[in-house]
Amino acid sequence: MAPVLVLAAALAALQVASPCQDPVAALRCPDLVMAAPSHLTAQRTRTGRTFLRMENRIVNVGTGPVELIAQRSGPREMTAQQVIIDAAGGHQRFATGAQVAYTSVPTRGGDYWKLVDAARFELWTELPDGRRGALARIGPKLRYCLRDRRRLFAPGALGGTPARRVYGACNQEAAKQEVTLGTSVGWADVYPADYPGNVIDVTGVPAGCYVVVHRADPGGRIIEADEANNVSAKVVRLPFHPGAQGCPRYAATP
């Protein structure tokens, strides 16, 4: 069998194996998508480094919330189980390997319990035909609280977007033995461009056209209704200046 067909068969098998695809279970699964990178700016530091700053949003467009209940497993670690609502309104738990870590953000008030590898910023070279070439850089921000920061859909939309926040601010209690993280249907966990770590270090990157990729759940630790829509992208020219970038139109790739 050709390599492409083998890959397609493997991806199809993963979709079938997902409990979200089981009609008998009839689960109200989340579906995480990344909004396109926005509010891009170039920041030059006193030490001579250049950062490409940007806002990012993890959006839940599924029929149920993404909810994780994490329990203490180490000094600064917790192991999480995902909670998914079924057709009868019951709450089923799934072990997915998701980890939560007590993460230091000193310029934002201390330490927070955050989901490890919740998302990833990537910088790729862009080929003349618009496809991605080689991975050039990865941003430092990989951990997120998962919370209801901004409602993007009208109440009742999708699978029942709540009018008010269900999942609040990040937990900061160092001695906590259990925490719940989540993002409701129709809501987004938003981090502005000036938030610590919302950057890709582009110091020394050769001038030219690149693709900034935002990828939700890169390790596949969250069960979703659709695993194929976790990526968003924006084409930029480096050194970065606002306005038209003068690069080829992006040819989307996974």
Coordinates of N, CA and C in Angstrom, one line a residue:
M1 N 0.8 -1.2 0.0 CA 0.0 0.0 0.0 C 0.9 1.2 0.0
A2 N 0.5 2.3 -0.8 CA 1.3 3.5 -0.8 C 1.3 4.2 0.5
P3 N 2.5 4.9 0.8 CA 2.6 5.6 2.1 C 1.5 6.5 2.4
V4 N 1.0 7.2 1.4 CA -0.1 8.2 1.7 C -1.4 7.4 2.1
L5 N -1.6 6.3 1.4 CA -2.8 5.5 1.8 C -2.7 4.9 3.2
V6 N -1.5 4.5 3.5 CA -1.2 4.0 4.9 C -1.6 5.0 5.9
L7 N -1.1 6.3 5.7 CA -1.3 7.4 6.6 C -2.8 7.7 6.7
A8 N -3.5 7.7 5.6 CA -4.9 7.9 5.6 C -5.7 6.9 6.4
A9 N -5.3 5.6 6.2 CA -5.9 4.5 6.9 C -5.7 4.6 8.4
A10 N -4.5 5.0 8.8 CA -4.2 5.2 10.2 C -5.0 6.3 10.8
L11 N -5.1 7.4 10.1 CA -5.9 8.6 10.6 C -7.4 8.2 10.7
A12 N -7.9 7.4 9.8 CA -9.2 7.0 9.8 C -9.5 6.1 11.0
A13 N -8.5 5.2 11.3 CA -8.6 4.3 12.4 C -8.7 5.0 13.7
L14 N -7.9 6.1 13.8 CA -7.9 6.9 15.0 C -9.3 7.6 15.2
Q15 N -9.9 8.1 14.1 CA -11.2 8.7 14.3 C -12.2 7.7 14.7
V16 N -12.2 6.5 14.2 CA -13.2 5.4 14.5 C -13.0 5.0 16.0
A17 N -11.7 5.0 16.4 CA -11.4 4.6 17.8 C -11.9 5.6 18.8
S18 N -12.0 6.9 18.4 CA -12.4 7.9 19.4 C -13.8 7.7 19.9
P19 N -14.0 7.8 21.2 CA -15.4 7.6 21.8 C -16.3 8.7 21.2
C20 N -15.8 9.8 20.7 CA -16.7 10.8 20.1 C -17.4 10.3 18.8
Q21 N -16.8 9.3 18.2 CA -17.4 8.8 17.0 C -18.3 7.6 17.2
D22 N -18.5 7.2 18.5 CA -19.3 6.1 18.8 C -20.8 6.5 18.9
P23 N -21.7 6.1 18.0 CA -23.1 6.6 18.0 C -23.8 6.0 19.2
V24 N -23.4 4.9 19.8 CA -24.0 4.3 20.9 C -23.8 5.2 22.2
A25 N -22.5 5.7 22.3 CA -22.1 6.5 23.4 C -22.8 7.9 23.4
A26 N -23.0 8.4 22.2 CA -23.6 9.7 21.9 C -23.1 10.8 22.9
L27 N -21.8 10.9 22.8 CA -21.2 11.9 23.7 C -21.2 13.3 23.2
R28 N -21.3 14.3 24.1 CA -21.3 15.7 23.7 C -19.8 16.1 23.8
C29 N -19.1 15.9 22.8 CA -17.6 16.1 22.8 C -17.3 17.6 22.5
P30 N -16.1 18.0 23.1 CA -15.6 19.3 22.7 C -15.0 19.3 21.3
D31 N -14.7 20.4 20.7 CA -13.9 20.5 19.5 C -13.1 21.8 19.5
L32 N -11.8 21.6 19.8 CA -10.9 22.7 19.9 C -10.4 23.2 18.5
V33 N -10.5 24.5 18.3 CA -9.9 25.1 17.1 C -9.1 26.3 17.6
M34 N -8.1 26.6 16.8 CA -7.3 27.8 17.1 C -7.7 28.9 16.2
A35 N -8.0 30.1 16.7 CA -8.2 31.3 15.9 C -6.9 31.6 15.3
A36 N -7.0 32.3 14.1 CA -5.8 32.7 13.4 C -4.9 33.6 14.3
P37 N -3.6 33.5 14.2 CA -2.8 34.5 15.0 C -3.2 35.9 14.6
S38 N -3.2 36.8 15.7 CA -3.7 38.1 15.4 C -2.8 39.1 16.3
H39 N -3.0 40.4 16.0 CA -2.3 41.5 16.7 C -0.8 41.3 16.7
L40 N -0.3 40.9 15.6 CA 1.2 40.7 15.5 C 2.0 42.0 15.6
T41 N 3.0 42.0 16.4 CA 4.0 43.1 16.5 C 5.4 42.5 16.6
A42 N 6.4 43.3 16.2 CA 7.8 43.0 16.4 C 8.3 43.7 17.7
Q43 N 8.9 43.0 18.6 CA 9.4 43.6 19.8 C 10.9 43.3 19.8
R44 N 11.7 44.4 20.0 CA 13.1 44.3 20.1 C 13.5 44.6 21.5
T45 N 14.2 43.7 22.1 CA 14.5 43.8 23.6 C 15.9 44.5 23.8
R46 N 16.1 44.9 25.0 CA 17.4 45.6 25.4 C 18.6 44.7 25.2
T47 N 18.3 43.4 25.2 CA 19.5 42.4 25.0 C 19.7 42.1 23.5
G48 N 19.0 42.8 22.6 CA 19.2 42.6 21.2 C 18.4 41.5 20.5
R49 N 17.5 40.9 21.3 CA 16.7 39.8 20.7 C 15.4 40.4 20.0
T50 N 14.9 39.7 19.1 CA 13.7 40.1 18.4 C 12.6 39.1 18.6
F51 N 11.4 39.5 19.1 CA 10.3 38.6 19.4 C 9.2 39.0 18.4
L52 N 8.5 38.0 17.9 CA 7.3 38.2 17.1 C 6.1 37.9 18.1
R53 N 5.4 39.0 18.5 CA 4.4 38.9 19.5 C 3.0 38.7 18.8
M54 N 2.1 38.0 19.5 CA 0.8 37.7 18.9 C -0.3 37.3 19.9
E55 N -1.5 37.6 19.6 CA -2.6 37.1 20.4 C -3.0 35.7 20.0
N56 N -3.5 34.9 20.9 CA -4.0 33.6 20.5 C -5.3 33.2 21.2
R57 N -6.1 32.4 20.6 CA -7.4 32.0 21.2 C -7.6 30.5 20.9
I58 N -7.8 29.8 22.0 CA -8.3 28.4 21.9 C -9.8 28.4 22.0
V59 N -10.5 28.0 21.0 CA -12.0 28.1 20.9 C -12.6 26.7 20.9
N60 N -13.6 26.6 21.7 CA -14.4 25.3 21.7 C -15.6 25.4 20.9
V61 N -15.6 24.7 19.7 CA -16.8 24.8 18.8 C -17.5 23.4 18.8
G62 N -17.4 22.6 19.9 CA -18.0 21.3 20.0 C -19.4 21.4 20.5
T63 N -20.0 20.3 20.9 CA -21.3 20.2 21.5 C -21.3 20.1 23.0
G64 N -20.1 20.0 23.5 CA -19.9 19.9 25.0 C -18.7 20.6 25.4
P65 N -18.5 20.9 26.7 CA -17.3 21.5 27.2 C -16.1 20.6 27.2
V66 N -14.9 21.3 27.1 CA -13.7 20.5 27.4 C -13.5 20.7 28.8
E67 N -13.5 19.7 29.6 CA -13.4 19.7 31.1 C -12.3 18.7 31.5
L68 N -11.4 19.1 32.3 CA -10.4 18.3 32.9 C -10.4 18.4 34.4
I69 N -10.5 17.2 35.1 CA -10.3 17.2 36.5 C -9.0 16.5 36.8
A70 N -8.1 17.3 37.5 CA -6.7 16.9 37.7 C -6.5 16.7 39.2
Q71 N -5.8 15.6 39.5 CA -5.5 15.3 40.9 C -4.0 15.2 41.1
R72 N -3.5 15.6 42.3 CA -2.1 15.7 42.6 C -1.4 14.4 42.4
S73 N -0.2 14.5 41.7 CA 0.6 13.3 41.4 C 2.1 13.6 41.7
G74 N 2.4 14.8 42.1 CA 3.8 15.2 42.5 C 3.8 16.6 43.1
P75 N 5.0 17.0 43.4 CA 5.2 18.3 44.1 C 4.5 19.5 43.4
R76 N 4.7 19.5 42.0 CA 4.1 20.6 41.2 C 3.3 20.0 40.0
E77 N 2.8 18.8 40.1 CA 2.2 18.1 39.0 C 0.9 17.5 39.4
M78 N 0.0 17.4 38.5 CA -1.3 16.6 38.6 C -1.5 15.8 37.3
T79 N -2.2 14.7 37.5 CA -2.7 13.9 36.3 C -4.1 14.2 36.1
A80 N -4.5 14.4 34.9 CA -5.9 14.8 34.6 C -6.7 13.7 33.9
Q81 N -8.0 13.7 34.2 CA -9.0 12.9 33.4 C -9.9 13.9 32.8
Q82 N -10.3 13.5 31.5 CA -11.3 14.4 30.8 C -12.7 13.9 31.1
V83 N -13.6 14.9 31.3 CA -15.0 14.6 31.6 C -15.8 15.0 30.4
I84 N -16.6 14.0 29.9 CA -17.4 14.3 28.7 C -18.9 13.9 29.1
I85 N -19.8 14.7 28.7 CA -21.2 14.5 29.0 C -21.8 13.6 28.0
D86 N -22.6 12.6 28.4 CA -23.3 11.7 27.5 C -24.7 12.2 27.2
A87 N -25.4 11.4 26.4 CA -26.8 11.8 26.0 C -27.8 11.9 27.1
A88 N -27.5 11.1 28.2 CA -28.4 11.1 29.3 C -28.1 12.2 30.4
G89 N -27.0 13.0 30.1 CA -26.6 14.0 31.0 C -25.6 13.5 32.0
G90 N -25.2 12.3 31.9 CA -24.1 11.8 32.8 C -22.8 12.3 32.4
H91 N -21.8 12.2 33.4 CA -20.5 12.7 33.2 C -19.5 11.5 33.2
Q92 N -19.0 11.2 32.0 CA -18.0 10.1 31.9 C -16.6 10.6 31.9
R93 N -15.7 9.8 32.6 CA -14.3 10.2 32.7 C -13.4 9.3 31.9
F94 N -12.4 10.0 31.2 CA -11.5 9.3 30.3 C -10.1 9.7 30.7
A95 N -9.2 8.7 30.9 CA -7.8 8.9 31.1 C -7.1 9.1 29.7
T96 N -6.6 10.3 29.5 CA -6.0 10.6 28.2 C -4.5 10.9 28.3
G97 N -3.9 10.8 29.5 CA -2.5 11.2 29.7 C -2.2 12.6 29.9
A98 N -3.3 13.4 30.0 CA -3.1 14.9 30.1 C -2.5 15.2 31.5
Q99 N -1.6 16.2 31.5 CA -0.9 16.6 32.7 C -1.1 18.1 33.0
V100 N -1.2 18.4 34.3 CA -1.4 19.8 34.7 C -0.2 20.1 35.6
A101 N 0.4 21.3 35.4 CA 1.6 21.6 36.2 C 1.4 23.0 36.8
Y102 N 2.0 23.2 38.0 CA 2.0 24.5 38.7 C 3.1 25.3 38.0
T103 N 2.7 26.3 37.3 CA 3.5 27.0 36.4 C 3.7 28.5 36.8
S104 N 5.0 28.9 36.8 CA 5.4 30.2 37.3 C 5.2 31.3 36.2
V105 N 4.4 32.3 36.5 CA 4.2 33.5 35.6 C 4.4 34.7 36.5
P106 N 5.7 35.0 36.9 CA 5.9 36.0 37.9 C 5.4 37.4 37.6
T107 N 5.4 37.8 36.3 CA 4.9 39.1 35.9 C 3.4 39.2 35.9
R108 N 2.7 38.1 36.1 CA 1.2 38.0 36.1 C 0.7 37.5 37.5
G109 N 1.4 37.7 38.5 CA 0.9 37.4 39.8 C 1.2 36.1 40.5
G110 N 2.2 35.4 40.0 CA 2.7 34.2 40.7 C 2.6 32.9 39.8
D111 N 2.1 31.8 40.5 CA 2.0 30.5 39.9 C 0.6 30.1 39.7
Y112 N 0.4 29.3 38.6 CA -1.0 28.9 38.2 C -0.9 27.4 37.8
W113 N -2.0 26.7 38.1 CA -2.2 25.4 37.6 C -2.6 25.4 36.1
K114 N -1.8 24.9 35.2 CA -2.0 25.0 33.8 C -1.9 23.6 33.1
L115 N -2.6 23.4 32.0 CA -2.5 22.2 31.2 C -1.2 22.2 30.4
V116 N -0.5 21.2 30.5 CA 0.8 21.0 29.8 C 0.5 20.7 28.3
D117 N 1.2 21.4 27.4 CA 1.1 21.1 26.0 C -0.3 21.4 25.5
A118 N -0.9 22.4 26.0 CA -2.3 22.7 25.5 C -2.3 23.3 24.1
A119 N -1.2 24.0 23.8 CA -1.1 24.6 22.4 C 0.3 24.9 22.1
R120 N 0.6 25.2 20.9 CA 2.0 25.5 20.5 C 2.0 26.5 19.3
F121 N 3.0 27.4 19.4 CA 3.3 28.4 18.4 C 4.4 27.9 17.5
E122 N 4.3 27.8 16.2 CA 5.4 27.4 15.3 C 5.6 28.4 14.2
L123 N 6.9 28.5 13.8 CA 7.3 29.3 12.7 C 7.9 28.4 11.6
W124 N 7.3 28.4 10.4 CA 7.8 27.6 9.3 C 8.2 28.5 8.2
T125 N 9.2 28.0 7.4 CA 9.5 28.7 6.2 C 8.3 28.5 5.2
E126 N 8.2 29.4 4.3 CA 7.1 29.3 3.3 C 7.8 29.1 1.9
L127 N 7.3 28.0 1.2 CA 7.8 27.7 -0.1 C 7.2 28.6 -1.2
P128 N 7.8 28.7 -2.3 CA 7.2 29.6 -3.4 C 5.8 29.3 -3.8
D129 N 5.4 28.0 -3.6 CA 4.0 27.7 -4.0 C 3.0 27.8 -2.8
G130 N 3.5 28.4 -1.7 CA 2.6 28.7 -0.6 C 2.6 27.6 0.5
R131 N 3.2 26.4 0.2 CA 3.2 25.4 1.2 C 4.2 25.7 2.3
R132 N 4.1 25.0 3.4 CA 5.1 25.1 4.5 C 6.3 24.3 4.1
G133 N 7.5 24.9 4.5 CA 8.7 24.2 4.2 C 9.3 23.5 5.4
A134 N 10.2 24.2 6.1 CA 10.9 23.6 7.2 C 10.5 24.3 8.5
L135 N 10.4 23.6 9.6 CA 10.1 24.2 10.9 C 11.3 25.0 11.4
A136 N 11.1 26.3 11.6 CA 12.3 27.1 12.0 C 12.4 27.4 13.5
R137 N 11.2 27.7 14.1 CA 11.2 28.0 15.6 C 9.9 27.5 16.2
I138 N 10.0 27.3 17.5 CA 8.8 27.0 18.3 C 8.8 28.0 19.5
G139 N 7.6 28.6 19.8 CA 7.5 29.5 20.8 C 7.5 28.9 22.2
P140 N 7.8 29.7 23.3 CA 8.0 29.1 24.6 C 6.7 28.8 25.3
K141 N 5.6 29.4 24.9 CA 4.3 29.2 25.6 C 3.6 27.9 25.2
L142 N 3.5 26.9 26.1 CA 2.9 25.6 25.8 C 1.8 25.3 26.8
R143 N 1.7 26.1 27.9 CA 0.8 25.7 29.0 C -0.4 26.8 29.1
Y144 N -1.6 26.3 29.3 CA -2.8 27.1 29.4 C -3.6 26.7 30.5
C145 N -4.4 27.6 31.1 CA -5.3 27.2 32.2 C -6.5 26.5 31.6
L146 N -7.0 26.8 30.4 CA -8.3 26.5 29.9 C -9.3 27.1 30.8
R147 N -10.0 28.1 30.3 CA -11.0 28.9 31.1 C -12.0 29.5 30.1
D148 N -13.0 30.1 30.6 CA -14.0 30.8 29.8 C -13.6 32.3 29.9
R149 N -12.8 32.7 28.9 CA -12.3 34.1 29.0 C -13.2 35.0 28.1
R150 N -13.6 34.5 27.0 CA -14.4 35.4 26.1 C -15.5 34.5 25.4
R151 N -16.7 35.0 25.4 CA -17.8 34.3 24.7 C -17.8 34.7 23.2
L152 N -17.7 33.8 22.3 CA -17.7 34.1 20.9 C -18.9 33.8 20.1
F153 N -19.9 33.1 20.7 CA -21.1 32.7 20.1 C -22.3 33.1 21.0
A154 N -23.4 33.3 20.3 CA -24.6 33.7 21.1 C -25.0 32.6 22.0
P155 N -25.6 33.0 23.2 CA -26.1 31.9 24.1 C -27.0 30.9 23.4
G156 N -26.8 29.7 23.7 CA -27.6 28.6 23.1 C -27.1 28.1 21.8
A157 N -26.1 28.8 21.2 CA -25.6 28.3 19.9 C -24.8 27.0 20.1
L158 N -24.4 26.4 18.9 CA -23.7 25.2 18.9 C -24.4 24.1 19.8
G159 N -23.7 23.6 20.7 CA -24.3 22.6 21.6 C -24.9 23.1 22.8
G160 N -25.1 24.5 22.9 CA -25.6 25.1 24.1 C -24.6 26.0 24.7
T161 N -24.3 27.1 24.1 CA -23.3 28.0 24.6 C -23.9 28.7 25.8
P162 N -23.2 28.6 27.0 CA -23.7 29.3 28.2 C -23.6 30.8 28.1
A163 N -24.5 31.5 28.6 CA -24.5 33.0 28.6 C -23.4 33.5 29.5
R164 N -23.1 32.8 30.6 CA -22.1 33.3 31.5 C -21.0 32.3 31.7
R165 N -19.9 32.7 32.2 CA -18.7 31.8 32.5 C -19.1 30.7 33.4
V166 N -18.6 29.5 33.0 CA -18.7 28.3 33.8 C -17.3 28.0 34.4
Y167 N -16.3 28.2 33.7 CA -14.9 27.9 34.1 C -14.2 29.2 34.3
G168 N -13.8 29.5 35.6 CA -13.3 30.8 35.9 C -11.8 30.9 35.8
A169 N -11.2 31.8 36.6 CA -9.8 32.2 36.5 C -9.0 31.0 36.9
C170 N -7.7 31.0 36.5 CA -6.8 29.9 36.8 C -6.6 29.8 38.3
N171 N -6.5 28.6 38.8 CA -6.3 28.3 40.3 C -4.8 28.6 40.6
Q172 N -4.6 29.2 41.8 CA -3.2 29.6 42.2 C -2.8 28.9 43.5
E173 N -3.7 28.0 44.1 CA -3.4 27.5 45.4 C -2.3 26.4 45.3
A174 N -1.2 26.6 45.9 CA 0.0 25.7 45.7 C -0.4 24.3 46.4
A175 N -1.2 24.3 47.5 CA -1.4 23.1 48.2 C -2.7 22.3 47.7
K176 N -3.3 22.8 46.6 CA -4.5 22.2 46.1 C -4.2 20.8 45.7
Q177 N -5.1 19.9 46.0 CA -5.0 18.5 45.6 C -5.8 18.1 44.4
E178 N -6.7 19.0 44.0 CA -7.5 18.7 42.8 C -8.0 20.0 42.2
V179 N -7.9 20.1 40.9 CA -8.4 21.3 40.2 C -9.2 20.9 39.0
T180 N -10.1 21.8 38.6 CA -10.9 21.6 37.4 C -10.6 22.7 36.4
L181 N -10.2 22.3 35.2 CA -10.0 23.3 34.1 C -11.0 23.0 33.0
G182 N -11.3 24.1 32.3 CA -12.3 23.8 31.2 C -12.6 25.1 30.4
T183 N -13.2 24.8 29.2 CA -13.7 25.9 28.3 C -15.0 25.4 27.8
S184 N -16.0 26.2 28.0 CA -17.4 25.9 27.6 C -17.6 26.0 26.1
V185 N -18.6 25.4 25.6 CA -19.0 25.5 24.2 C -19.2 27.0 23.8
G186 N -18.6 27.4 22.7 CA -18.8 28.7 22.2 C -18.0 29.8 22.9
W187 N -17.1 29.3 23.8 CA -16.2 30.2 24.6 C -14.8 30.0 24.1
A188 N -13.9 31.0 24.4 CA -12.5 30.9 24.1 C -11.6 31.2 25.3
D189 N -10.5 30.5 25.4 CA -9.4 30.9 26.3 C -8.5 31.8 25.5
V190 N -8.4 33.1 25.9 CA -7.7 34.1 25.1 C -6.5 34.6 25.9
Y191 N -5.4 34.7 25.2 CA -4.2 35.4 25.8 C -3.8 36.5 24.8
P192 N -3.7 37.7 25.3 CA -3.3 38.8 24.5 C -1.9 38.8 24.1
A193 N -1.5 39.7 23.1 CA -0.2 39.7 22.6 C 0.9 40.1 23.6
D194 N 0.5 40.8 24.6 CA 1.5 41.2 25.6 C 1.7 40.3 26.7
Y195 N 0.9 39.1 26.7 CA 1.1 38.1 27.8 C 2.4 37.4 27.7
P196 N 3.0 37.1 28.9 CA 4.3 36.5 28.9 C 4.3 35.2 28.0
G197 N 5.3 35.0 27.2 CA 5.5 33.8 26.4 C 4.7 33.8 25.1
N198 N 3.8 34.8 24.9 CA 3.1 34.8 23.6 C 3.9 35.4 22.5
V199 N 5.0 34.7 22.2 CA 6.0 35.2 21.3 C 6.6 34.0 20.5
I200 N 7.3 34.3 19.4 CA 8.2 33.4 18.8 C 9.5 34.2 18.7
D201 N 10.6 33.7 19.2 CA 11.9 34.4 19.1 C 12.4 34.2 17.6
V202 N 12.4 35.4 16.9 CA 12.9 35.3 15.5 C 14.3 36.0 15.3
T203 N 15.0 36.1 16.4 CA 16.3 36.6 16.4 C 17.2 35.8 15.4
G204 N 17.8 36.4 14.4 CA 18.7 35.7 13.5 C 18.0 34.9 12.4
V205 N 16.7 34.9 12.4 CA 16.0 34.2 11.3 C 16.2 35.0 10.0
P206 N 16.6 34.3 8.9 CA 16.8 35.1 7.7 C 15.6 35.7 7.2
A207 N 15.7 36.9 6.5 CA 14.6 37.6 5.9 C 13.9 36.7 4.9
G208 N 12.6 36.9 4.8 CA 11.8 36.1 3.9 C 10.4 35.9 4.3
C209 N 9.7 35.0 3.6 CA 8.3 34.7 4.0 C 8.2 33.4 4.8
Y210 N 7.3 33.5 5.8 CA 7.2 32.4 6.8 C 5.7 32.2 7.1
V211 N 5.4 31.1 7.7 CA 4.0 30.8 8.2 C 4.0 30.6 9.7
V212 N 3.3 31.4 10.3 CA 3.1 31.3 11.8 C 1.9 30.4 12.0
V213 N 2.1 29.3 12.7 CA 1.1 28.2 12.9 C 0.8 28.2 14.4
H214 N -0.5 28.2 14.8 CA -1.0 28.0 16.1 C -1.7 26.6 16.1
R215 N -1.2 25.8 17.0 CA -1.7 24.4 17.0 C -2.3 24.1 18.4
A216 N -3.6 23.7 18.5 CA -4.2 23.3 19.7 C -3.9 21.8 20.0
D217 N -3.7 21.5 21.3 CA -3.5 20.1 21.7 C -2.5 19.3 20.8
P218 N -1.3 19.8 20.7 CA -0.3 19.1 19.8 C 0.0 17.7 20.2
G219 N -0.2 17.3 21.4 CA 0.1 16.0 21.9 C -1.1 15.0 21.8
G220 N -2.2 15.6 21.4 CA -3.4 14.7 21.3 C -3.9 14.2 22.7
R221 N -3.8 15.0 23.7 CA -4.2 14.6 25.1 C -5.7 14.9 25.4
I222 N -6.4 15.6 24.4 CA -7.8 15.9 24.7 C -8.6 15.2 23.6
I223 N -9.7 14.5 24.1 CA -10.6 13.8 23.2 C -11.5 14.9 22.5
E224 N -11.6 14.8 21.2 CA -12.3 15.9 20.5 C -13.2 15.2 19.4
A225 N -14.2 16.0 19.0 CA -15.1 15.5 17.9 C -14.4 15.5 16.6
D226 N -13.4 16.4 16.4 CA -12.7 16.5 15.2 C -11.3 16.9 15.5
E227 N -10.4 16.0 15.2 CA -8.9 16.2 15.4 C -8.2 16.8 14.2
A228 N -8.9 17.1 13.2 CA -8.3 17.6 11.9 C -8.4 19.1 11.8
N229 N -9.0 19.8 12.8 CA -9.1 21.3 12.6 C -8.5 22.0 13.7
N230 N -7.4 21.5 14.3 CA -6.7 22.1 15.4 C -5.7 23.2 15.0
V231 N -5.5 23.5 13.8 CA -4.4 24.3 13.3 C -4.9 25.6 12.6
S232 N -4.3 26.7 12.9 CA -4.6 27.9 12.2 C -3.2 28.5 11.8
A233 N -3.2 29.4 10.8 CA -2.0 29.9 10.3 C -2.1 31.3 9.7
K234 N -1.0 32.0 9.7 CA -0.9 33.4 9.1 C 0.5 33.5 8.5
V235 N 0.5 34.1 7.3 CA 1.7 34.3 6.5 C 2.3 35.6 6.9
V236 N 3.6 35.6 7.2 CA 4.3 36.9 7.6 C 5.6 37.0 6.8
R237 N 6.1 38.2 6.6 CA 7.4 38.4 6.1 C 8.3 39.0 7.2
L238 N 9.5 38.4 7.3 CA 10.4 38.8 8.3 C 11.6 39.6 7.6
P239 N 12.1 40.6 8.2 CA 11.6 41.3 9.4 C 10.2 41.8 9.3
F240 N 9.4 41.7 10.4 CA 8.0 41.9 10.4 C 7.7 43.4 10.4
H241 N 6.8 43.8 9.5 CA 6.1 45.1 9.6 C 4.7 45.0 9.3
P242 N 3.8 45.7 9.9 CA 2.4 45.6 9.7 C 2.0 45.9 8.3
G243 N 0.8 45.4 7.9 CA 0.4 45.7 6.5 C 0.5 44.5 5.6
A244 N 0.4 44.8 4.3 CA 0.5 43.7 3.3 C 1.9 43.1 3.4
Q245 N 2.0 41.7 3.4 CA 3.2 41.0 3.6 C 3.9 40.7 2.3
G246 N 3.2 40.7 1.1 CA 3.8 40.5 -0.1 C 4.4 39.1 -0.3
C247 N 3.7 38.1 0.3 CA 4.1 36.7 0.3 C 3.1 35.8 -0.5
P248 N 3.5 34.6 -0.9 CA 2.5 33.8 -1.6 C 1.3 33.5 -0.7
R249 N 0.2 33.2 -1.3 CA -1.0 32.8 -0.6 C -0.7 31.5 0.1
Y250 N -1.1 31.3 1.3 CA -0.8 30.1 2.1 C -1.6 28.9 1.5
A251 N -0.9 27.8 1.2 CA -1.5 26.5 0.9 C -1.6 25.7 2.1
A252 N -2.8 25.6 2.7 CA -2.9 25.0 4.0 C -2.5 23.5 4.0
T253 N -1.8 23.1 5.0 CA -1.3 21.8 5.3 C -1.6 21.4 6.7
P254 N -1.7 20.1 7.1 CA -2.0 19.7 8.4 C -1.0 20.2 9.4

